[in-house]
Amino acid sequence: MSKLTVFWGDKSSNKFYWQVEQHLSAHSSMALPELESHEILKADLACIADMAAKRKVELVLSCRDIHSNQVDLPGKAQRHMRKAVPYIIEEQVSEPVDQLFFALGERSADGKIPVRAVNQGYLQSILDSFESAEVKVDCVRVDLDMVESRDDEYQIVLFDNQVLAVDDKGNRWSCHVDDFGWLVQKQIEENSEEDDLPVAIPMTVLSENDELRYQFESQLPAGRFAPDYQLVDSIMASLFASNETIFTLLQGEFELKVENSPLKSMLQKLGTLAAILLVANLVYMGSQTITLKSQFSQLTKERAALWKQAFPGRKMPSSPDRTLRSFLKTAGGGNGDSSFLTMLDSISGKFKDLKQLYPTNISYNAKRNELRVDLIARDLPVLNQYRDDLKKSGFQVDMSSANQRGDGYSSRLIVRK
């Protein structure tokens, strides 16, 4: 994705400057239209919305509206760093610290942490303007942080009577062009030893016009620098080409909500998994429903067959379940040991060998609480023994005379409790 950089300028400026990377081929289907002028009124910010739609937007604020500083904090203070910084530099800023937003950079080689402070309301108003123009801001930088640094060499950018400076140790600061001479002289004196020999420090100076260059050159300390002046067509284009590490102000409450955050990614995966499980469960439940319907149909047929066996010659009613429940309720009539089911359970337990003795018919008279059992026994002693066993269990037993039936004997027992 190519980058669109918007140089917003300071509060007093009513225009902004834009620059875009040309990563897309002229024949690419993704090529986006660009505006003819690189300077646009801030009131017309919405005109870059189409240009910014498929590009990463980088907003650059002027160091004139930003307080730049650095603090020295121990490594153990990482958790409380953002809370401590405002009180460390409170006396160095002109606004109340509770009205400022502080952004912290990466710790440098000398252990110091760069700090940028901006009026919170000012930053919010700019972001609101971009939101109203439907331009999504991905990064907010300060022009001072885009000046490239080099070891043992000063890098100077002259722009609109302002000096953006990075010294030979990587420290960044800015000032008016007329104040640079005495400020840098004071800095050199503070950082040098008395016995050090004055050596001209290499310095690269970028400028858009010779007038500003001469103004800057005229107040340089004599013999302390070896300047190399470079005239460029556009300072902003030079800053745009910078490869300096990005120091964004979108931190803390201004930090972008990452759409593909680990939490959202995990929730999306869980949602996908839940959807898969839901579909699988619905498919399973559907197959179970089909199976249950098939089983219900089969059981209905089996119930009809059992009805014909249990009640031969009797038409199956429309509600056989209700009829069977009513029948079982009647069959279970009687009280306590005199109920049909209780008596049936007791006498059936006395059949020891169905080859010797087995029932052919059982009927129950609910009014008399008596059970009638027709039996066939291999011989009379077995029949008499069964009768005696019932009596020993507490039943009253009347047995009709036994009749020979084939190789065995048949008889009817009337059992009461």
Short mmCIF file of C-alpha atoms in Angstrom, two decimals:
data_model
loop_
_atom_site.label_atom_id
_atom_site.label_comp_id
_atom_site.label_asym_id
_atom_site.label_seq_id
_atom_site.Cartn_x
_atom_site.Cartn_y
_atom_site.Cartn_z
CA MET A 1 0.00 0.00 0.00
CA SER A 2 1.42 3.39 -0.99
CA LYS A 3 1.66 6.31 1.42
CA LEU A 4 -0.02 9.71 1.37
CA THR A 5 1.72 12.27 3.59
CA VAL A 6 -0.07 15.45 4.62
CA PHE A 7 2.14 18.28 5.96
CA TRP A 8 -0.42 20.19 8.01
CA GLY A 9 1.73 23.21 8.81
CA ASP A 10 1.33 25.25 11.99
CA LYS A 11 -1.84 26.70 13.55
CA SER A 12 -1.51 30.00 11.68
CA SER A 13 -1.33 28.35 8.25
CA ASN A 14 -4.54 27.93 6.25
CA LYS A 15 -2.98 25.51 3.75
CA PHE A 16 -1.48 22.05 3.83
CA TYR A 17 0.93 20.27 1.49
CA TRP A 18 0.53 16.66 0.33
CA GLN A 19 2.94 14.16 -1.16
CA VAL A 20 2.27 10.61 -2.32
CA GLU A 21 4.44 7.60 -3.07
CA GLN A 22 4.37 6.44 -6.65
CA HIS A 23 4.34 2.67 -6.09
CA LEU A 24 1.55 2.01 -8.55
CA SER A 25 2.20 1.56 -12.23
CA ALA A 26 0.65 4.00 -14.64
CA HIS A 27 -1.13 1.04 -16.24
CA SER A 28 -2.30 -0.41 -12.94
CA SER A 29 -6.02 -0.84 -12.49
CA MET A 30 -5.59 0.45 -8.93
CA ALA A 31 -4.09 3.80 -10.01
CA LEU A 32 -5.86 6.64 -8.23
CA PRO A 33 -6.42 10.17 -9.52
CA GLU A 34 -4.25 12.90 -8.01
CA LEU A 35 -4.82 16.62 -7.61
CA GLU A 36 -2.86 19.05 -9.74
CA SER A 37 -1.77 21.32 -6.89
CA HIS A 38 0.20 20.00 -3.90
CA GLU A 39 -0.95 22.92 -1.77
CA ILE A 40 -4.60 22.87 -0.69
CA LEU A 41 -6.68 24.94 1.70
CA LYS A 42 -7.36 23.17 5.00
CA ALA A 43 -11.03 23.97 4.52
CA ASP A 44 -10.95 21.79 1.38
CA LEU A 45 -9.49 18.75 3.15
CA ALA A 46 -12.28 16.51 1.83
CA CYS A 47 -10.93 16.81 -1.72
CA ILE A 48 -8.15 14.32 -0.88
CA ALA A 49 -10.61 11.65 0.34
CA ASP A 50 -10.53 9.73 -2.95
CA MET A 51 -6.76 9.92 -3.04
CA ALA A 52 -6.51 8.64 0.54
CA ALA A 53 -9.07 5.85 0.17
CA LYS A 54 -6.56 3.12 -0.69
CA ARG A 55 -3.42 4.64 0.79
CA LYS A 56 -1.85 4.80 4.22
CA VAL A 57 -2.30 8.39 5.43
CA GLU A 58 0.54 10.01 7.39
CA LEU A 59 -0.19 13.37 9.04
CA VAL A 60 2.81 15.61 9.80
CA LEU A 61 2.44 18.45 12.32
CA SER A 62 4.73 21.44 12.62
CA CYS A 63 7.26 21.44 15.46
CA ARG A 64 6.15 25.02 16.18
CA ASP A 65 3.00 23.59 17.78
CA ILE A 66 4.79 20.72 19.51
CA HIS A 67 6.95 20.77 22.63
CA SER A 68 9.98 18.52 22.03
CA ASN A 69 11.98 17.21 24.95
CA GLN A 70 13.69 14.15 26.34
CA VAL A 71 13.70 12.63 29.82
CA ASP A 72 15.98 10.28 31.68
CA LEU A 73 13.98 7.55 33.44
CA PRO A 74 15.19 4.22 34.84
CA GLY A 75 14.22 1.10 32.94
CA LYS A 76 12.09 -0.10 35.86
CA ALA A 77 9.74 2.89 35.43
CA GLN A 78 8.17 1.58 32.22
CA ARG A 79 4.72 1.03 33.76
CA HIS A 80 4.52 4.52 35.27
CA MET A 81 6.46 6.39 32.57
CA ARG A 82 3.45 8.08 30.93
CA LYS A 83 2.22 9.30 34.34
CA ALA A 84 5.62 10.60 35.46
CA VAL A 85 6.73 12.47 32.31
CA PRO A 86 4.27 15.43 32.59
CA TYR A 87 5.55 16.30 36.06
CA ILE A 88 9.20 15.98 35.03
CA ILE A 89 8.90 18.60 32.26
CA GLU A 90 6.09 20.65 33.81
CA GLU A 91 8.30 23.70 34.33
CA GLN A 92 9.54 23.61 30.71
CA VAL A 93 6.16 23.92 29.00
CA SER A 94 4.03 27.05 28.70
CA GLU A 95 0.66 25.28 29.05
CA PRO A 96 -0.86 23.38 31.98
CA VAL A 97 0.17 19.74 31.73
CA ASP A 98 -3.42 18.59 32.15
CA GLN A 99 -4.21 20.22 28.77
CA LEU A 100 -1.35 18.49 26.99
CA PHE A 101 -1.04 15.04 25.50
CA PHE A 102 2.38 13.38 25.83
CA ALA A 103 3.75 10.87 23.34
CA LEU A 104 6.86 8.86 24.17
CA GLY A 105 9.45 7.49 21.75
CA GLU A 106 11.88 4.61 21.92
CA ARG A 107 14.74 4.85 24.41
CA SER A 108 17.90 6.11 22.66
CA ALA A 109 21.44 4.74 22.97
CA ASP A 110 22.27 7.20 25.78
CA GLY A 111 19.25 5.97 27.79
CA LYS A 112 17.06 9.03 27.28
CA ILE A 113 13.46 8.87 26.09
CA PRO A 114 12.20 11.42 23.53
CA VAL A 115 8.96 13.19 24.46
CA ARG A 116 6.53 15.15 22.31
CA ALA A 117 3.79 17.23 23.95
CA VAL A 118 0.83 18.70 22.05
CA ASN A 119 -2.30 20.49 23.15
CA GLN A 120 -4.87 17.75 23.47
CA GLY A 121 -7.73 19.87 22.14
CA TYR A 122 -5.67 20.95 19.12
CA LEU A 123 -4.77 17.37 18.20
CA GLN A 124 -8.35 16.21 18.67
CA SER A 125 -9.70 19.03 16.49
CA ILE A 126 -7.36 18.04 13.63
CA LEU A 127 -8.33 14.39 13.90
CA ASP A 128 -12.01 15.40 13.94
CA SER A 129 -11.46 17.41 10.74
CA PHE A 130 -9.97 14.37 9.01
CA GLU A 131 -12.80 12.18 10.25
CA SER A 132 -15.37 14.66 8.93
CA ALA A 133 -13.57 14.63 5.57
CA GLU A 134 -13.71 10.80 5.59
CA VAL A 135 -9.93 10.51 5.58
CA LYS A 136 -8.56 7.87 7.93
CA VAL A 137 -5.30 8.91 9.61
CA ASP A 138 -2.90 6.01 10.22
CA CYS A 139 0.02 7.93 11.70
CA VAL A 140 0.71 11.40 13.18
CA ARG A 141 4.31 12.63 13.15
CA VAL A 142 6.26 15.82 13.79
CA ASP A 143 8.35 17.29 10.98
CA LEU A 144 11.34 17.51 13.33
CA ASP A 145 11.35 13.71 13.70
CA MET A 146 11.61 13.28 9.92
CA VAL A 147 15.02 14.94 9.66
CA GLU A 148 17.54 12.16 9.06
CA SER A 149 20.32 11.81 11.62
CA ARG A 150 23.94 10.87 10.93
CA ASP A 151 26.77 9.98 13.29
CA ASP A 152 29.25 12.83 14.02
CA GLU A 153 27.41 15.24 11.77
CA TYR A 154 24.78 17.94 12.16
CA GLN A 155 21.72 17.75 9.91
CA ILE A 156 19.95 21.07 9.41
CA VAL A 157 16.70 21.80 7.56
CA LEU A 158 15.82 25.44 6.90
CA PHE A 159 12.15 26.05 6.28
CA ASP A 160 9.97 29.12 6.71
CA ASN A 161 12.52 30.92 8.96
CA GLN A 162 12.63 27.81 11.13
CA VAL A 163 15.61 25.56 11.83
CA LEU A 164 15.04 21.83 12.30
CA ALA A 165 18.25 20.45 13.78
CA VAL A 166 19.66 17.04 14.63
CA ASP A 167 23.08 17.22 16.27
CA ASP A 168 25.97 14.78 16.00
CA LYS A 169 24.63 12.77 18.95
CA GLY A 170 21.10 12.39 17.56
CA ASN A 171 19.44 15.05 19.76
CA ARG A 172 16.64 16.94 18.01
CA TRP A 173 15.56 20.54 18.52
CA SER A 174 14.16 23.49 16.60
CA CYS A 175 14.36 27.26 16.78
CA HIS A 176 14.07 30.44 14.75
CA VAL A 177 16.86 30.86 12.22
CA ASP A 178 18.18 33.98 14.02
CA ASP A 179 18.51 32.09 17.33
CA PHE A 180 20.47 29.11 16.07
CA GLY A 181 23.92 30.67 16.38
CA TRP A 182 23.91 31.47 20.10
CA LEU A 183 21.92 28.35 21.00
CA VAL A 184 24.32 25.98 19.28
CA GLN A 185 27.33 27.86 20.69
CA LYS A 186 25.94 27.43 24.19
CA GLN A 187 25.30 23.75 23.55
CA ILE A 188 28.85 23.15 22.30
CA GLU A 189 30.36 24.90 25.30
CA GLU A 190 28.31 22.82 27.73
CA ASN A 191 29.29 19.54 26.09
CA SER A 192 33.00 20.24 25.46
CA GLU A 193 35.99 20.03 27.80
CA GLU A 194 38.40 22.92 28.35
CA ASP A 195 41.31 21.02 26.86
CA ASP A 196 39.46 19.99 23.71
CA LEU A 197 40.80 21.47 20.52
CA PRO A 198 38.15 23.19 18.39
CA VAL A 199 37.41 20.93 15.44
CA ALA A 200 35.02 21.90 12.67
CA ILE A 201 31.95 19.70 12.92
CA PRO A 202 30.49 18.46 9.63
CA MET A 203 27.07 19.94 8.91
CA THR A 204 24.62 19.34 6.08
CA VAL A 205 22.16 22.18 5.48
CA LEU A 206 19.06 21.79 3.30
CA SER A 207 17.31 24.93 2.08
CA GLU A 208 14.82 25.94 -0.58
CA ASN A 209 16.24 29.43 -1.23
CA ASP A 210 19.56 31.19 -1.00
CA GLU A 211 18.21 34.09 1.06
CA LEU A 212 17.38 31.87 4.01
CA ARG A 213 20.68 30.06 3.57
CA TYR A 214 22.66 33.34 3.77
CA GLN A 215 20.65 34.42 6.80
CA PHE A 216 21.55 31.14 8.52
CA GLU A 217 25.20 31.21 7.44
CA SER A 218 25.75 34.74 8.67
CA GLN A 219 25.17 33.87 12.33
CA LEU A 220 27.04 30.55 12.52
CA PRO A 221 29.91 30.48 15.07
CA ALA A 222 33.13 31.03 13.17
CA GLY A 223 35.25 27.92 12.68
CA ARG A 224 32.99 25.56 14.62
CA PHE A 225 31.24 23.98 11.66
CA ALA A 226 32.05 22.79 8.16
CA PRO A 227 28.70 23.35 6.44
CA ASP A 228 27.67 21.68 3.22
CA TYR A 229 24.79 23.66 1.75
CA GLN A 230 22.33 21.85 -0.50
CA LEU A 231 19.62 23.67 -2.41
CA VAL A 232 16.49 21.51 -2.92
CA ASP A 233 13.27 22.12 -4.82
CA SER A 234 11.04 21.21 -1.87
CA ILE A 235 11.89 20.73 1.79
CA MET A 236 8.67 18.80 2.29
CA ALA A 237 9.53 16.43 -0.52
CA SER A 238 12.92 15.87 1.13
CA LEU A 239 11.29 15.13 4.49
CA PHE A 240 8.83 12.84 2.73
CA ALA A 241 11.74 10.74 1.48
CA SER A 242 13.14 10.36 5.02
CA ASN A 243 13.88 6.86 6.30
CA GLU A 244 13.83 7.83 9.98
CA THR A 245 12.07 5.49 12.39
CA ILE A 246 8.45 6.52 12.76
CA PHE A 247 7.60 8.26 16.04
CA THR A 248 3.81 8.54 16.01
CA LEU A 249 1.72 10.70 18.33
CA LEU A 250 -1.20 8.24 18.11
CA GLN A 251 -0.61 6.70 21.51
CA GLY A 252 -2.68 6.15 24.64
CA GLU A 253 -6.22 7.46 24.16
CA PHE A 254 -5.40 8.44 20.56
CA GLU A 255 -4.07 5.01 19.66
CA LEU A 256 -5.73 3.47 16.64
CA LYS A 257 -8.10 0.59 17.24
CA VAL A 258 -6.44 -2.16 15.29
CA GLU A 259 -9.11 -3.99 13.33
CA ASN A 260 -7.12 -7.20 13.25
CA SER A 261 -6.18 -7.22 16.92
CA PRO A 262 -5.31 -10.58 18.53
CA LEU A 263 -8.50 -10.43 20.59
CA LYS A 264 -10.69 -9.80 17.56
CA SER A 265 -8.88 -12.49 15.59
CA MET A 266 -9.45 -14.95 18.42
CA LEU A 267 -13.12 -13.96 18.69
CA GLN A 268 -13.52 -14.40 14.94
CA LYS A 269 -11.99 -17.87 15.15
CA LEU A 270 -14.24 -18.75 18.09
CA GLY A 271 -17.24 -17.42 16.18
CA THR A 272 -16.32 -19.48 13.13
CA LEU A 273 -15.85 -22.56 15.29
CA ALA A 274 -19.19 -21.93 17.02
CA ALA A 275 -20.91 -21.56 13.63
CA ILE A 276 -19.39 -24.83 12.43
CA LEU A 277 -20.49 -26.60 15.60
CA LEU A 278 -23.98 -25.09 15.29
CA VAL A 279 -24.32 -26.26 11.67
CA ALA A 280 -22.99 -29.70 12.60
CA ASN A 281 -25.45 -29.87 15.49
CA LEU A 282 -28.34 -28.82 13.25
CA VAL A 283 -27.37 -31.49 10.70
CA TYR A 284 -27.11 -34.06 13.48
CA MET A 285 -30.47 -33.03 14.95
CA GLY A 286 -32.02 -33.20 11.49
CA SER A 287 -30.71 -36.71 10.95
CA GLN A 288 -31.93 -37.69 14.43
CA THR A 289 -35.39 -36.29 13.64
CA ILE A 290 -35.56 -38.37 10.46
CA THR A 291 -34.41 -41.46 12.38
CA LEU A 292 -36.96 -40.88 15.17
CA LYS A 293 -39.76 -40.44 12.66
CA SER A 294 -38.76 -43.74 11.03
CA GLN A 295 -38.64 -45.45 14.42
CA PHE A 296 -42.02 -43.99 15.39
CA SER A 297 -43.55 -45.32 12.20
CA GLN A 298 -42.04 -48.76 12.86
CA LEU A 299 -43.24 -48.79 16.48
CA THR A 300 -46.73 -47.81 15.37
CA LYS A 301 -46.82 -50.87 13.11
CA GLU A 302 -45.50 -53.10 15.90
CA ARG A 303 -48.10 -51.72 18.32
CA ALA A 304 -50.87 -52.61 15.86
CA ALA A 305 -49.50 -56.14 15.55
CA LEU A 306 -49.30 -56.53 19.34
CA TRP A 307 -52.86 -55.25 19.71
CA LYS A 308 -54.11 -57.94 17.37
CA GLN A 309 -52.22 -60.54 19.39
CA ALA A 310 -53.43 -59.26 22.77
CA PHE A 311 -57.02 -58.57 21.71
CA PRO A 312 -57.85 -60.90 18.82
CA GLY A 313 -61.08 -60.04 17.06
CA ARG A 314 -61.20 -56.60 18.71
CA LYS A 315 -60.90 -53.54 16.50
CA MET A 316 -57.96 -51.32 17.28
CA PRO A 317 -59.25 -47.96 18.63
CA SER A 318 -58.08 -44.55 17.37
CA SER A 319 -56.22 -43.98 20.67
CA PRO A 320 -54.77 -47.38 21.59
CA ASP A 321 -52.38 -45.84 24.14
CA ARG A 322 -55.27 -44.39 26.16
CA THR A 323 -57.22 -47.67 25.92
CA LEU A 324 -54.18 -49.66 27.11
CA ARG A 325 -53.58 -47.28 30.02
CA SER A 326 -57.22 -47.64 31.03
CA PHE A 327 -56.96 -51.42 30.76
CA LEU A 328 -53.80 -51.53 32.85
CA LYS A 329 -55.44 -49.30 35.45
CA THR A 330 -58.34 -51.74 35.65
CA ALA A 331 -55.97 -54.70 35.69
CA GLY A 332 -54.09 -53.12 38.51
CA GLY A 333 -57.28 -52.71 40.55
CA GLY A 334 -57.66 -54.05 44.04
CA ASN A 335 -55.89 -53.09 47.20
CA GLY A 336 -52.43 -54.12 48.31
CA ASP A 337 -51.75 -57.83 47.88
CA SER A 338 -55.17 -58.33 46.25
CA SER A 339 -54.29 -56.30 43.16
CA PHE A 340 -54.06 -58.16 39.89
CA LEU A 341 -50.45 -57.34 39.15
CA THR A 342 -49.30 -58.18 42.69
CA MET A 343 -51.11 -61.55 42.63
CA LEU A 344 -49.86 -62.28 39.11
CA ASP A 345 -46.30 -61.56 40.16
CA SER A 346 -46.64 -63.86 43.18
CA ILE A 347 -48.12 -66.89 41.40
CA SER A 348 -45.82 -66.57 38.38
CA GLY A 349 -42.86 -66.83 40.73
CA LYS A 350 -44.01 -70.30 41.79
CA PHE A 351 -43.55 -71.78 38.31
CA LYS A 352 -40.26 -73.60 38.77
CA ASP A 353 -40.16 -75.63 35.55
CA LEU A 354 -42.42 -74.72 32.65
CA LYS A 355 -41.82 -78.16 31.14
CA GLN A 356 -43.50 -79.71 34.18
CA LEU A 357 -46.19 -77.05 34.75
CA TYR A 358 -47.33 -74.10 32.64
CA PRO A 359 -50.40 -71.78 32.43
CA THR A 360 -52.71 -71.73 29.41
CA ASN A 361 -55.06 -68.94 30.44
CA ILE A 362 -55.24 -66.27 33.18
CA SER A 363 -58.24 -64.08 34.02
CA TYR A 364 -59.01 -61.68 36.85
CA ASN A 365 -62.29 -60.74 38.51
CA ALA A 366 -61.83 -57.26 39.97
CA LYS A 367 -65.08 -57.35 41.95
CA ARG A 368 -64.14 -60.57 43.77
CA ASN A 369 -60.39 -59.93 43.74
CA GLU A 370 -59.76 -63.43 42.50
CA LEU A 371 -57.40 -64.76 39.89
CA ARG A 372 -58.33 -67.72 37.72
CA VAL A 373 -55.49 -69.75 36.27
CA ASP A 374 -55.87 -72.69 33.85
CA LEU A 375 -52.87 -75.05 34.13
CA ILE A 376 -51.46 -78.12 32.45
CA ALA A 377 -49.15 -80.34 34.55
CA ARG A 378 -47.03 -83.33 33.54
CA ASP A 379 -48.52 -85.30 36.43
CA LEU A 380 -50.81 -84.81 39.43
CA PRO A 381 -48.09 -84.52 42.10
CA VAL A 382 -46.64 -81.48 40.31
CA LEU A 383 -50.09 -79.84 40.13
CA ASN A 384 -50.79 -80.54 43.79
CA GLN A 385 -47.34 -79.24 44.80
CA TYR A 386 -48.01 -75.93 42.98
CA ARG A 387 -51.34 -75.57 44.81
CA ASP A 388 -49.66 -76.23 48.17
CA ASP A 389 -46.92 -73.67 47.43
CA LEU A 390 -49.56 -71.01 46.82
CA LYS A 391 -51.28 -71.80 50.07
CA LYS A 392 -48.01 -71.60 51.96
CA SER A 393 -47.61 -68.08 50.47
CA GLY A 394 -50.90 -67.01 52.08
CA PHE A 395 -53.28 -67.48 49.15
CA GLN A 396 -56.69 -69.13 49.32
CA VAL A 397 -56.75 -71.67 46.54
CA ASP A 398 -59.70 -73.65 45.11
CA MET A 399 -58.72 -76.25 42.56
CA SER A 400 -61.17 -77.98 40.25
CA SER A 401 -60.85 -81.65 39.54
CA ALA A 402 -57.98 -82.54 37.27
CA ASN A 403 -58.73 -83.92 33.82
CA GLN A 404 -56.29 -85.91 31.81
CA ARG A 405 -55.17 -84.08 28.70
CA GLY A 406 -52.86 -86.04 26.49
CA ASP A 407 -49.84 -87.02 28.51
CA GLY A 408 -50.67 -84.50 31.25
CA TYR A 409 -53.44 -83.18 33.45
CA SER A 410 -55.35 -79.90 33.25
CA SER A 411 -57.09 -78.02 36.03
CA ARG A 412 -58.27 -74.53 37.06
CA LEU A 413 -57.12 -72.75 40.16
CA ILE A 414 -59.11 -69.90 41.74
CA VAL A 415 -56.68 -67.83 43.78
CA ARG A 416 -57.69 -65.23 46.39
CA LYS A 417 -55.73 -63.22 48.93
#
